[in-house]
Coordinates of C-alpha atoms in Angstrom, one line a residue:
M34 CA 0.0 0.0 0.0
P35 CA 2.9 2.5 0.1
P36 CA 2.3 3.7 -3.5
V37 CA -1.3 4.4 -2.7
T38 CA -0.3 6.3 0.4
L39 CA 2.2 8.3 -1.5
L40 CA -0.4 9.1 -4.2
L41 CA -2.8 10.3 -1.6
S42 CA -0.2 12.4 0.1
I43 CA 0.7 14.1 -3.2
L44 CA -3.0 14.7 -4.0
M45 CA -3.5 16.2 -0.5
C46 CA -0.5 18.5 -0.9
F47 CA -1.7 19.6 -4.3
S48 CA -5.2 20.4 -3.1
T49 CA -3.8 22.2 -0.1
F50 CA -1.5 24.3 -2.4
K51 CA -4.4 25.0 -4.7
A52 CA -6.6 26.1 -1.8
K53 CA -3.8 28.3 -0.5
A54 CA -3.3 29.8 -3.9
N55 CA -7.0 30.5 -4.1
Y56 CA -7.1 32.5 -0.9
C57 CA -8.0 36.1 -1.5
E58 CA -5.1 37.2 0.6
N59 CA -2.6 35.3 -1.7
L60 CA -4.4 36.0 -5.0
I61 CA -2.1 38.8 -6.2
Q62 CA 1.0 36.7 -5.6
A63 CA -0.6 33.7 -7.2
C64 CA -1.6 35.6 -10.3
H65 CA 1.9 37.0 -10.7
N66 CA 3.2 33.4 -10.9
V67 CA 0.8 32.7 -13.8
S68 CA 2.7 32.9 -17.2
D69 CA -0.1 32.4 -19.7
K70 CA -2.0 35.6 -19.1
P71 CA -1.5 39.1 -17.5
W72 CA -1.8 39.1 -13.8
T73 CA -4.6 41.7 -13.9
R74 CA -6.8 39.4 -16.1
C75 CA -6.1 36.5 -13.7
Y76 CA -7.0 38.7 -10.8
E77 CA -10.3 39.7 -12.3
E78 CA -11.2 36.1 -13.0
R79 CA -10.3 34.7 -9.6
I80 CA -11.5 37.5 -7.4
T81 CA -15.1 36.3 -7.6
T82 CA -14.3 32.7 -6.6
C83 CA -11.4 33.1 -4.1
T84 CA -12.0 32.3 -0.4
T85 CA -11.2 34.4 2.6
R86 CA -9.1 33.0 5.4
G87 CA -10.9 33.2 8.7
R88 CA -14.1 34.9 9.6
L89 CA -12.8 38.4 9.8
P90 CA -13.4 40.5 6.7
L91 CA -10.4 41.6 4.6
P92 CA -9.5 45.3 4.9
N93 CA -10.5 47.4 1.9
F94 CA -12.2 44.5 0.3
I95 CA -16.0 44.2 -0.4
R96 CA -17.7 41.2 -2.0
L97 CA -21.5 40.9 -1.8
L98 CA -24.5 39.7 -3.7
T99 CA -26.6 42.5 -5.1
N100 CA -30.0 42.4 -6.7
T101 CA -29.7 43.4 -10.4
S102 CA -32.9 45.5 -10.2
H103 CA -31.3 47.8 -7.6
E104 CA -28.3 50.0 -7.6
A105 CA -25.1 49.3 -5.7
E106 CA -23.1 51.9 -3.7
E107 CA -20.2 50.8 -1.5
S108 CA -17.1 52.4 0.0
P109 CA -14.1 50.1 0.5
T110 CA -12.3 53.0 2.3
H111 CA -13.1 56.4 3.7
D112 CA -11.6 58.0 0.6
H113 CA -13.3 55.9 -2.1
R114 CA -16.9 55.4 -3.1
V115 CA -18.4 53.4 -6.0
H116 CA -21.9 53.7 -7.4
I117 CA -23.0 51.0 -9.9
P118 CA -26.3 51.4 -11.8
S119 CA -28.7 48.5 -12.3
S120 CA -27.8 48.4 -16.0
A121 CA -24.2 47.5 -15.1
L122 CA -25.4 44.9 -12.7
Q123 CA -27.6 43.3 -15.3
R124 CA -24.7 43.4 -17.9
G125 CA -22.4 41.6 -15.5
R126 CA -24.8 38.8 -14.5
G127 CA -23.5 35.4 -15.4
D128 CA -22.6 32.1 -13.6
V129 CA -23.0 33.1 -10.0
P130 CA -21.7 30.6 -7.5
I131 CA -24.5 31.1 -5.0
G132 CA -27.8 32.9 -5.0
S133 CA -30.6 33.2 -7.5
E134 CA -30.4 34.5 -11.1
E135 CA -31.6 37.9 -9.9
N136 CA -28.5 38.4 -7.9
V137 CA -25.0 39.2 -9.1
L138 CA -21.7 39.1 -7.3
V139 CA -20.0 42.5 -6.9
V140 CA -16.4 42.8 -5.8
I141 CA -14.7 46.1 -5.0
T142 CA -11.2 46.4 -3.6
V143 CA -8.2 48.7 -3.3
L144 CA -4.7 47.8 -4.6
D145 CA -1.3 49.3 -4.4
S146 CA -0.3 51.2 -7.6
S147 CA 3.2 49.7 -7.4
L148 CA 1.7 46.4 -8.7
F149 CA 1.0 48.0 -12.1
M150 CA 4.1 48.1 -14.2
L151 CA 4.1 50.7 -17.0
S152 CA 5.0 49.5 -20.5
P153 CA 7.5 51.6 -22.6
P154 CA 5.9 54.5 -24.3
P155 CA 5.0 53.9 -28.0
R156 CA 7.5 55.0 -30.6
S157 CA 4.9 55.6 -33.3
R158 CA 4.0 59.2 -34.1
S159 CA 0.5 58.4 -35.2
R160 CA -2.3 60.1 -33.4
G161 CA -4.6 57.2 -33.0
L162 CA -7.1 57.0 -30.2
D163 CA -5.0 54.7 -28.1
Q164 CA -2.0 57.1 -28.1
F165 CA -4.3 60.0 -27.5
A166 CA -5.8 58.3 -24.4
H167 CA -2.4 57.3 -23.0
R168 CA -1.7 59.3 -19.9
E169 CA 1.3 59.7 -17.6
G170 CA 1.4 61.0 -14.1
T171 CA 1.4 60.1 -10.4
V172 CA -1.3 57.9 -9.0
M173 CA -3.1 59.8 -6.3
G174 CA -2.5 58.2 -3.0
Q175 CA -0.7 55.3 -4.7
L176 CA -4.1 53.5 -4.6
V177 CA -6.0 51.8 -7.5
L178 CA -9.7 50.9 -7.2
A179 CA -10.7 47.6 -8.7
V180 CA -14.4 47.0 -9.6
R181 CA -15.8 43.6 -10.8
V182 CA -19.4 42.6 -11.4
G183 CA -20.2 38.9 -12.1
N184 CA -18.1 36.8 -14.4
H185 CA -18.5 38.7 -17.6
A186 CA -16.7 41.7 -19.0
V187 CA -18.7 44.9 -18.7
N188 CA -18.2 47.5 -21.4
N189 CA -20.1 50.2 -23.2
L190 CA -22.6 50.9 -20.4
P191 CA -25.6 53.1 -21.3
Q192 CA -25.4 54.4 -17.7
P193 CA -21.8 54.9 -16.5
I194 CA -20.6 53.9 -13.1
T195 CA -19.5 56.7 -10.7
L196 CA -16.3 56.5 -8.7
T197 CA -15.4 59.1 -6.1
F198 CA -11.8 59.7 -4.9
K199 CA -11.3 62.1 -2.0
H200 CA -8.1 64.1 -2.4
N201 CA -6.0 65.9 0.2
K202 CA -5.8 69.2 -1.6
Q203 CA -2.2 68.5 -2.6
A204 CA -3.1 68.0 -6.3
N205 CA -3.1 70.7 -8.9
N206 CA -5.3 68.7 -11.2
G207 CA -6.4 65.1 -11.7
T208 CA -7.5 62.8 -14.5
C209 CA -9.6 59.7 -14.2
V210 CA -8.0 56.7 -15.9
F211 CA -8.2 52.9 -16.1
W212 CA -5.6 50.2 -16.6
Q213 CA -5.1 49.2 -20.2
E214 CA -3.2 45.9 -20.7
S215 CA -0.3 45.9 -23.1
S216 CA -0.6 44.1 -26.4
L217 CA 2.5 42.1 -25.4
F218 CA 0.6 40.3 -22.6
D219 CA 3.7 40.6 -20.4
G220 CA 1.9 42.0 -17.4
T221 CA 2.6 45.6 -18.2
G222 CA 0.2 48.3 -19.5
H223 CA -0.6 52.0 -19.3
W224 CA -3.2 54.3 -17.9
S225 CA -5.9 55.4 -20.4
T226 CA -8.7 57.9 -20.2
E227 CA -10.9 56.2 -22.9
G228 CA -14.5 55.9 -21.7
C229 CA -13.9 58.0 -18.5
D230 CA -14.8 61.6 -17.8
T231 CA -13.4 63.7 -14.9
S232 CA -15.1 66.3 -12.7
Y233 CA -14.0 67.6 -9.3
N234 CA -14.8 69.9 -6.5
T235 CA -12.9 71.2 -3.5
E236 CA -12.8 67.7 -1.8
E237 CA -13.3 65.0 -4.4
F238 CA -12.5 63.8 -7.9
I239 CA -15.6 62.3 -9.5
C240 CA -15.0 59.7 -12.3
T241 CA -17.8 58.5 -14.6
C242 CA -16.8 55.5 -16.8
N243 CA -18.7 53.3 -19.2
H244 CA -16.9 50.1 -18.3
L245 CA -15.4 48.1 -15.3
S246 CA -11.7 47.8 -14.7
F247 CA -8.9 49.0 -12.4
F248 CA -9.4 52.8 -11.9
A249 CA -7.2 55.5 -10.5
V250 CA -6.7 59.3 -10.6
L251 CA -3.5 60.6 -12.1
V252 CA -2.3 63.9 -10.6
N253 CA 0.5 66.3 -10.8
P254 CA 1.2 66.8 -7.1
K255 CA 2.2 70.1 -5.6
I256 CA 5.8 70.4 -4.3
T257 CA 5.8 69.9 -0.5
I258 CA 8.8 70.5 1.8
D259 CA 9.4 70.0 5.4
H260 CA 9.4 72.8 8.0
R261 CA 13.2 73.0 8.2
N262 CA 13.7 73.6 4.5
A263 CA 10.7 75.8 4.4
A264 CA 12.2 78.0 7.1
N265 CA 15.5 78.1 5.3
L266 CA 13.9 79.1 2.0
S267 CA 11.8 81.7 3.8
Y268 CA 15.0 83.3 5.3
I269 CA 16.7 83.3 1.9
T270 CA 13.6 84.8 0.2
Y271 CA 13.1 87.5 2.8
T272 CA 16.8 88.5 2.9
G273 CA 17.1 88.4 -0.9
S274 CA 13.9 90.4 -1.5
G275 CA 14.9 93.0 1.1
L276 CA 18.3 93.4 -0.6
S277 CA 16.5 93.6 -4.0
V278 CA 14.2 96.4 -2.8
I279 CA 17.3 98.4 -1.6
F280 CA 19.4 97.8 -4.7
T281 CA 16.5 98.4 -7.2
I282 CA 16.2 101.9 -5.6
I283 CA 19.9 102.5 -6.1
S284 CA 19.6 101.1 -9.7
L285 CA 16.8 103.5 -10.5
V286 CA 19.0 106.4 -9.3
I287 CA 21.8 105.2 -11.5
Y288 CA 19.5 104.9 -14.5
I289 CA 18.1 108.3 -13.9
C290 CA 21.6 109.8 -13.9
L291 CA 22.5 107.9 -17.1
Q292 CA 19.3 109.0 -18.8
R293 CA 20.0 112.7 -17.9
R294 CA 23.5 112.5 -19.2
R295 CA 22.7 110.5 -22.3
P296 CA 19.0 110.0 -23.1
E297 CA 18.4 106.6 -24.8
K298 CA 15.5 104.3 -25.1
S299 CA 17.3 101.3 -23.7
I300 CA 18.0 103.0 -20.5
S301 CA 14.3 103.9 -20.2
L302 CA 13.4 100.2 -20.7
H303 CA 15.9 99.2 -17.9
M304 CA 14.2 101.8 -15.7
Q305 CA 10.8 100.3 -16.3
L306 CA 12.0 96.8 -15.6
T307 CA 13.7 97.9 -12.5
G308 CA 10.6 99.7 -11.3
A309 CA 8.6 96.5 -11.9
L310 CA 11.1 94.5 -9.9
F311 CA 10.9 97.0 -7.0
C312 CA 7.1 96.7 -6.9
L313 CA 7.4 92.9 -7.1
H314 CA 9.8 92.4 -4.2
L315 CA 8.2 95.1 -2.1
S316 CA 4.7 93.7 -2.6
F317 CA 6.0 90.2 -1.9
L318 CA 7.4 91.2 1.5
L319 CA 4.2 93.1 2.4
S320 CA 1.9 90.2 1.3
N321 CA 3.8 87.8 3.6
L322 CA 3.9 90.2 6.5
W323 CA 0.2 91.0 6.2
A324 CA -0.8 87.3 5.9
W325 CA 1.2 86.7 9.1
L326 CA -0.5 89.6 11.0
E327 CA -4.0 89.1 9.6
E328 CA -6.3 86.8 11.5
E329 CA -9.5 87.1 9.5
E330 CA -9.7 85.0 6.3
E331 CA -11.4 87.5 4.0
E332 CA -9.8 90.7 5.1
W333 CA -9.7 93.3 2.3
G334 CA -6.0 94.1 2.9
C335 CA -4.9 90.6 1.8
R336 CA -6.9 90.8 -1.3
V337 CA -5.4 94.2 -2.2
L338 CA -1.9 92.9 -1.6
G339 CA -2.6 89.8 -3.6
L340 CA -3.7 92.1 -6.5
L341 CA -0.6 94.2 -6.2
L342 CA 1.7 91.1 -6.1
H343 CA 0.0 89.6 -9.2
W344 CA 0.1 92.9 -11.1
S345 CA 3.8 93.3 -10.2
L346 CA 4.6 89.8 -11.4
L347 CA 2.8 90.3 -14.6
A348 CA 4.5 93.7 -15.2
T349 CA 7.9 92.1 -14.6
F350 CA 7.3 89.4 -17.2
S351 CA 5.9 91.9 -19.6
W352 CA 8.9 94.2 -19.3
T353 CA 11.3 91.3 -19.6
A354 CA 9.5 90.3 -22.8
L355 CA 9.8 93.9 -24.1
E356 CA 13.5 93.8 -23.3
G357 CA 13.7 90.8 -25.5
F358 CA 11.7 92.5 -28.2
H359 CA 14.0 95.5 -28.1
L360 CA 17.0 93.3 -28.3
Y361 CA 15.5 91.7 -31.3
L362 CA 15.2 95.0 -33.0
L363 CA 18.8 95.8 -32.3
L364 CA 20.2 92.5 -33.5
V365 CA 18.0 91.7 -36.5
K366 CA 16.3 95.0 -37.5
V367 CA 19.6 97.0 -37.4
F368 CA 18.5 99.7 -39.9
N369 CA 15.3 101.8 -40.0
I370 CA 14.1 101.0 -36.5
Y371 CA 12.2 104.3 -36.1
V372 CA 8.9 103.7 -34.4
R373 CA 6.7 106.7 -33.6
R374 CA 6.1 107.1 -29.8
Y375 CA 8.0 103.9 -29.2
L376 CA 8.4 104.2 -25.4
L377 CA 4.7 105.2 -25.0
K378 CA 3.6 102.1 -26.9
L379 CA 5.9 99.9 -24.8
C380 CA 4.5 101.4 -21.6
L381 CA 1.0 100.7 -22.7
V382 CA 1.9 97.1 -23.1
G383 CA 4.3 96.8 -20.1
W384 CA 1.9 98.5 -17.6
G385 CA -1.5 98.4 -19.4
V386 CA -1.8 94.7 -20.1
P387 CA -1.0 93.6 -16.5
S388 CA -3.4 96.3 -15.2
M389 CA -6.2 94.9 -17.4
I390 CA -5.5 91.3 -16.4
A391 CA -5.3 92.1 -12.7
G392 CA -8.5 94.1 -12.9
V393 CA -10.4 91.2 -14.4
C394 CA -9.0 88.8 -11.7
W395 CA -10.1 91.3 -9.0
F396 CA -13.7 91.1 -10.2
L397 CA -13.5 87.3 -10.3
G398 CA -12.5 87.4 -6.6
V399 CA -9.4 85.2 -6.9
Y400 CA -7.2 87.1 -4.5
G401 CA -6.8 86.1 -0.9
K402 CA -4.7 84.0 1.4
H403 CA -2.7 81.2 -0.3
T404 CA -1.3 78.5 1.9
L405 CA 2.0 76.9 0.9
P406 CA 2.1 73.1 1.4
V407 CA 4.5 72.1 4.2
S408 CA 4.8 68.4 5.1
D409 CA 5.3 67.7 8.8
P410 CA 3.5 64.8 10.4
T411 CA 4.0 66.2 13.9
N412 CA 2.5 69.6 13.1
H413 CA -0.7 69.9 11.1
S414 CA -0.8 73.6 11.2
A415 CA -0.1 75.7 8.1
P416 CA 2.1 78.7 9.2
Y417 CA 3.4 79.6 5.7
E418 CA 0.8 81.8 4.2
M419 CA 0.9 84.7 1.8
C420 CA -1.6 87.1 0.1
W421 CA -1.8 85.7 -3.5
I422 CA -4.2 83.8 -5.7
K423 CA -6.6 81.4 -4.0
T424 CA -6.0 78.2 -6.1
S425 CA -8.8 76.4 -4.1
S426 CA -11.4 77.9 -6.5
Q427 CA -11.7 77.0 -10.1
E428 CA -11.2 80.6 -11.1
G429 CA -8.0 80.8 -9.2
L430 CA -6.7 77.6 -10.6
L431 CA -7.5 78.9 -14.1
V432 CA -5.7 82.1 -13.5
S433 CA -2.6 80.2 -12.2
I434 CA -2.6 78.0 -15.4
V435 CA -2.8 81.1 -17.6
M436 CA 0.0 82.7 -15.5
V437 CA 2.3 79.7 -16.0
T438 CA 1.5 79.6 -19.7
Y439 CA 2.3 83.3 -20.1
M440 CA 5.6 82.9 -18.2
G441 CA 6.6 79.9 -20.4
L442 CA 5.9 81.9 -23.6
V443 CA 8.0 84.8 -22.3
L444 CA 10.9 82.6 -21.3
L445 CA 10.8 80.8 -24.6
F446 CA 10.9 84.1 -26.6
N447 CA 13.7 85.5 -24.4
S448 CA 15.7 82.3 -24.6
T449 CA 15.6 82.6 -28.4
M450 CA 16.8 86.2 -28.1
L451 CA 19.7 85.2 -25.9
G452 CA 20.6 82.5 -28.4
L453 CA 20.8 85.2 -31.1
V454 CA 23.1 87.2 -28.9
V455 CA 25.4 84.2 -28.5
V456 CA 25.5 83.6 -32.3
K457 CA 26.2 87.3 -32.8
L458 CA 29.0 87.2 -30.4
W459 CA 30.5 84.2 -32.0
R460 CA 30.4 85.7 -35.5
L461 CA 31.9 89.0 -34.3
R462 CA 34.6 87.1 -32.6
G463 CA 35.4 85.2 -35.8
N464 CA 35.6 88.4 -37.8
T465 CA 38.2 89.8 -35.4
G466 CA 40.4 86.7 -35.4
G467 CA 42.7 87.9 -38.1
R468 CA 43.6 91.2 -36.5
E469 CA 45.4 89.8 -33.4
G470 CA 48.8 91.1 -32.4
S471 CA 52.0 89.3 -33.2
S472 CA 52.8 88.5 -29.6
G473 CA 51.4 85.2 -28.5
W474 CA 51.2 86.2 -24.8
T475 CA 49.4 89.4 -25.7
M476 CA 47.0 87.5 -27.9
D477 CA 46.2 85.0 -25.2
R478 CA 45.6 87.8 -22.7
E479 CA 43.2 89.6 -25.1
K480 CA 41.4 86.4 -25.8
R481 CA 40.8 85.8 -22.1
A482 CA 39.7 89.4 -21.6
R483 CA 37.3 89.1 -24.5
L484 CA 36.0 85.8 -23.3
C485 CA 35.4 87.2 -19.8
K486 CA 33.5 90.2 -21.2
N487 CA 31.4 88.0 -23.4
C488 CA 30.4 85.8 -20.5
A489 CA 29.6 88.8 -18.4
T490 CA 27.5 90.2 -21.2
I491 CA 25.5 87.0 -21.6
L492 CA 25.0 86.7 -17.8
G493 CA 23.8 90.2 -17.6
L494 CA 21.4 89.8 -20.5
S495 CA 20.1 86.6 -18.9
C496 CA 19.2 88.6 -15.8
V497 CA 17.6 91.4 -17.8
L498 CA 15.6 88.8 -19.8
G499 CA 14.4 87.1 -16.6
L500 CA 15.7 83.7 -17.6
A501 CA 16.2 82.7 -14.0
W502 CA 12.4 82.2 -13.7
G503 CA 12.8 79.2 -15.9
L504 CA 14.3 77.4 -13.0
A505 CA 10.8 77.0 -11.7
F506 CA 10.3 74.1 -14.2
S507 CA 13.4 72.3 -12.8
T508 CA 11.6 71.8 -9.5
Y509 CA 9.6 69.0 -11.0
S510 CA 12.8 67.0 -11.8
F511 CA 14.9 68.2 -8.8
P512 CA 12.4 69.5 -6.3
L513 CA 14.6 70.6 -3.3
P514 CA 17.8 71.6 -5.1
G515 CA 15.7 73.3 -7.8
L516 CA 13.7 75.2 -5.1
Y517 CA 16.9 76.5 -3.4
L518 CA 18.5 77.6 -6.7
F519 CA 15.3 79.2 -7.9
T520 CA 14.8 81.0 -4.6
I521 CA 18.4 82.3 -4.4
L522 CA 18.6 83.6 -8.0
N523 CA 15.1 85.2 -8.2
S524 CA 15.2 86.8 -4.8
L525 CA 18.4 88.6 -5.7
Q526 CA 17.1 89.9 -9.0
G527 CA 17.4 93.5 -7.7
V528 CA 21.0 92.9 -6.8
F529 CA 21.8 91.6 -10.3
M530 CA 20.1 94.6 -11.9
F531 CA 22.3 96.8 -9.8
L532 CA 25.4 95.0 -11.0
W533 CA 24.1 95.4 -14.6
S534 CA 23.6 99.1 -14.1
L535 CA 27.1 99.4 -12.7
A536 CA 28.4 97.6 -15.8
L537 CA 26.6 100.0 -18.1
T538 CA 28.0 103.0 -16.2
C539 CA 31.5 101.7 -16.4
K540 CA 31.0 100.9 -20.1
S541 CA 29.8 104.4 -20.7
Q542 CA 32.8 106.0 -19.0
S543 CA 35.4 103.7 -20.7
D544 CA 34.1 103.8 -24.3
N545 CA 36.8 106.3 -25.4
N546 CA 39.8 105.2 -23.3
S547 CA 39.5 101.4 -23.1
S548 CA 42.9 99.7 -23.5
V549 CA 41.3 96.5 -24.8
K550 CA 39.4 97.1 -28.0
D551 CA 36.8 94.4 -28.4
P552 CA 34.4 95.0 -31.2
S553 CA 32.2 92.0 -30.3
T554 CA 31.6 92.9 -26.7
Q555 CA 31.3 96.6 -27.5
K556 CA 28.6 95.8 -30.0
M557 CA 26.6 93.7 -27.6
M558 CA 26.9 96.2 -24.8
E559 CA 25.7 98.9 -27.1
T560 CA 22.4 97.0 -27.3
S561 CA 21.8 98.6 -23.9
F562 CA 22.5 102.1 -25.3
K563 CA 21.5 102.5 -28.9
N564 CA 18.0 103.5 -30.1

């Protein structure tokens, strides 16, 4: 009888292993070991027939029989809610293990988003529906909501299901997506928006989808920092902005003296930009101080300072764009640049457009206290507030998006202008290559002097064109280092403008008696004096 005993032992071990593999607790691991189908498809097929170990219910796991003539609404967690119409229940009715034909088994559970491996992005440039629906982003809360009804696939529902995801107000925007398996059937896939619509309010993202699958919300999270780094950045910002206020005043005095001695349009442009920077840094300091002193939420003072800060920022970007436009006229349109009432027209754009935009935003009521996100599990208060745009409202969020778009366009234009300057410097340097002296040591010294002047010119123009604002986009790739670099450079803009004004003053005084004649740098520095 030993062979029979051995056979029975093997069968018992196999049945025990099979039962263990069919436990709901072990279902994900068991499906990952399946090689003939994606683990998500295996999970959907077995989730309706798996057994729970013990009598206690599994956390974040709901499985119940529901009458198909009714609607189902369940919440697997406090942050997730699912509403399934009766048409979806009737569509999913099939071979139910228990119950009558009028009932259908509904399974709702929450999974970790790390289980879903993204497939490589498609290389095709075609604009098909699949590629259009393909989305990338961060899964909100790292949680995925799985919904299954019966044993049949449920698609093209006449009445969509509704899924509600509560958010923690740390998301700029969100998009409802579902998991689309890869055509390679290797367990990978991508997030798709096909068949799903997104709506939201101040507390929830609401997804309506015409099929059942694995669902999530992709968000672009706001940058959060701890209290220590927030305090360091605050000290750097306040110190830099205070210095900028002082040095912009000095720069204005220098520009006024230069303008009286030698009236030129470029000096007037620098004066306008410096004035906008003065207003920006002063209003920034006042908005932070007022938000710290103000106790009431809707005080008029914070709204006024938010308006002033927004207007100053718009004016700063406008005048940096006009500096780039003026540089374009000097570099490309060298001859016949006469424009009637040129400065008046520039002032109408540089000050008028920001005033119109800020006025519209004031009537929309978007100004007020803005809370900066600070992550600290031991302190749930929000001490870092300022008077700015309230992004909690849809109008405020729209204004912020328009603001970022405007900033991106200005930076793109000014970066192109700086590229033209670099090309111009390179060409002028090549044209003077054959006029060097016979002494090799003297030639090397003049080359080094020219290189230093060219670099200083490019750095100065980068400051005038406001390219340091582009570091804001680096905070998505390098959050903390990018924030420190962005804060240091932009808080000291007034100091950099002061250094640029000193360079222009020295250049004006040494035009006739300079020992190093450098046509390339002289030509570029004259972009700040001509016309």
